[in-house]
């Protein structure tokens, strides 16, 4: 027999003490969603089942005890750290879920500047960590736009990626080792070594699990030398995205590794670049590292771009100023809520990836269809921000006016149909439907089409590590009806 | 009723880093690297006027809305948006002079535009711009036109017979007046602070109309400009430091810290309310 809400709360209080168990209605409401349902937050209308409690764990042992209690009593757990999730990963879709918050586990445990790694608890804010490292001349080199919001546990759990990824990689390239707790309370540690060939790389079971397999309590990531004085910014305007993708490809294939390599279409670029590139695409690079390497890379990238007559170079200070204003802090989040409430205009993003031979087709098909098929669209565009040897990503941005709808219909009338177009077109072209935000709960409909025959591996992982189905149900894998 | 909304685009100064705040030998800060935005009070004025236009339609009265800005080509993007939002006319008065601190020049151009080029019943302006911070233009426009001016306007609604119902902030409260036109409205710190967003369809259908561009030289301002250059001299520019102090509340438990916060910082304020 499943426990009542009251019994769940009682059990949690026994484990953690009443201080760490929150049942205030407003807190529960706000904890039932993430930024996928930000319009519900704007309207103060919450449609998801309210969790039984939000609990704050302060140690790995407390996480283990809560998970074991949940596992024994089949209570759905939604792991949480920085709360910047965008795809429904934090939604409490199961009745009487418990939100297990690790943000108080915020100690930086060890900075090892000889072996070049830093170990911290899951609730360490990336910005706090990186600011501390920078003071000592080091950096994590992880720089997602949500850097001021996100925390280390969530960043690893979502397979996040930062703006400097073309040089430093995604979080999966940065994680050295981890401590993780599984639903049965088992605490596991993967040690910190430079490489191993001891069977499959089990870090990848954990990285990107989105709280659907286990709880990440501690992370060790690489650190790098911080040398901003060597950064060189390059920016160009150009007519077509097609040329832009060709240039990105050439830069990658020729072996250059700028830290930032981005291509904006005119619609997406308008927000940032209207003062110098109205109606144009914008191509941006930043190179960094040891001075000599940075200088040579910049020169060679310039040579590649210069072969394309339509590219016009812009003052690099324009690009530096843009780069310094890219991140989102809590103030910006609050302003956005106010703006949505006043204008009834709201924007979201969907990020996908594809090989070089299909990325332009994906871009074009998605933009055309969304512009034609979705009502009240005010902006549809996007940029490529993470390039690889084989291809790149497309980060679609879209805004619409909310016309004649109830708060719930924001998703059914606009957001879902747009997501559907982008995901379907991407999968049809052979790309991946999620590049870095995670599957969350709203792209699970297409998970089998994404994985095809390898879905077997994913499903088996879930069955093996979470046999009772208590870890963030409905995330990555849809709930069977 | 014909309504003219005057707006200014300003550099987004929040984008400047500490080191970018360098004053050059011409006493200017280089803002060419940051994007332009609508001056905040002007953005309120534009949205408020669009709302008024919607309300007026339900009163069966239609408004003719004109948007006017004085500045360089960068402002045209905003004028296109205003066309897409169904402003009937979008006007840019080409100017490359530095008139940041000469509101009388701007006011003279606006007043002459209204008197000689495009008669209006109401002129709506934001109270001041983040760049010059003069807070004089609406008052000077009213004086030059010989019209009454209401300051600190926070809402405009239609009323009967060519009148408007205007809400403004006054010392200690808000004032609602039904006023005759013509008049000048100076928009203050209004709850409406964002301009609505046009759909792509409206941008295609309405946003492509030609912007009317006039040269500032067609206005009779040469002697005024000369006078300003002689009478005012910019002596210095300094960034106002708005660093805020912070206090860390110490305590053994959260409850203890919350109690200290309440006793020392909140209690008195709450009691005052
Ligand atoms: C403005 C904005 C910009 C963004 N920019 C980027 C970007 O540039 N790159 C990028 O990759 N992402 C970006 N994101 C998405 C988001 O910030 C990332 O997914 C981030 O990694 C989430 O971290 P968090 O600490 O906020 O996690 P949360 O939001 O708390 O959780 C995210 C997911 O991880 C799970 N989870 C959280 N903590 C744990 C844990 N300890 N153990 C197991 N599972 C856990 C949650 O259940 C949830 O499914 C952006 C989001 C916003 C709002």
Coordinates of C-alpha atoms in Angstrom, one line a residue, chain A residues 271 274-275 278 315 317-318 320-321 324-325 331 335 338-339 342-343 345 371 376-378 401, chain B residues 14-15 17 19-20 32-35 74 77 80 191-200 203:
Chain A
X271 CA 18.5 40.8 -30.5
X274 CA 21.1 44.9 -34.7
X275 CA 23.5 47.8 -34.1
X278 CA 20.7 44.3 -39.3
X315 CA 35.3 45.4 -35.0
X317 CA 35.2 45.0 -29.6
X318 CA 31.6 44.5 -30.8
X320 CA 33.8 41.1 -26.9
X321 CA 31.0 43.3 -25.6
X324 CA 30.4 39.7 -21.9
X325 CA 26.6 40.1 -21.8
X331 CA 17.8 39.4 -12.3
X335 CA 12.7 40.7 -15.7
X338 CA 7.6 40.7 -15.8
X339 CA 8.0 41.2 -19.6
X342 CA 3.0 42.6 -19.6
X343 CA 3.5 41.7 -23.3
X345 CA 4.8 37.4 -25.6
X371 CA 6.8 30.3 -39.6
X376 CA 0.9 34.3 -33.7
X377 CA 4.7 33.7 -34.2
X378 CA 6.7 36.9 -33.6
X401 CA 2.1 36.1 -28.8
Chain B
X14 CA 24.1 48.1 -18.9
X15 CA 26.1 46.3 -21.5
X17 CA 31.8 46.8 -18.5
X19 CA 36.6 49.3 -18.1
X20 CA 34.4 50.5 -21.0
X32 CA 29.3 52.3 -30.4
X33 CA 29.8 48.7 -29.3
X34 CA 26.6 48.3 -27.5
X35 CA 23.2 47.9 -29.0
X74 CA 19.9 53.0 -36.2
X77 CA 14.5 49.3 -36.9
X80 CA 9.6 49.5 -38.7
X191 CA 3.3 50.1 -14.7
X192 CA 3.3 49.5 -18.5
X193 CA 7.0 49.3 -19.3
X194 CA 7.3 47.0 -22.3
X195 CA 6.3 47.5 -25.8
X196 CA 4.2 44.7 -27.3
X197 CA 5.7 42.5 -30.0
X198 CA 4.4 42.4 -33.6
X199 CA 3.8 39.0 -35.3
X200 CA 5.9 38.0 -38.2
X203 CA 5.9 42.7 -39.8

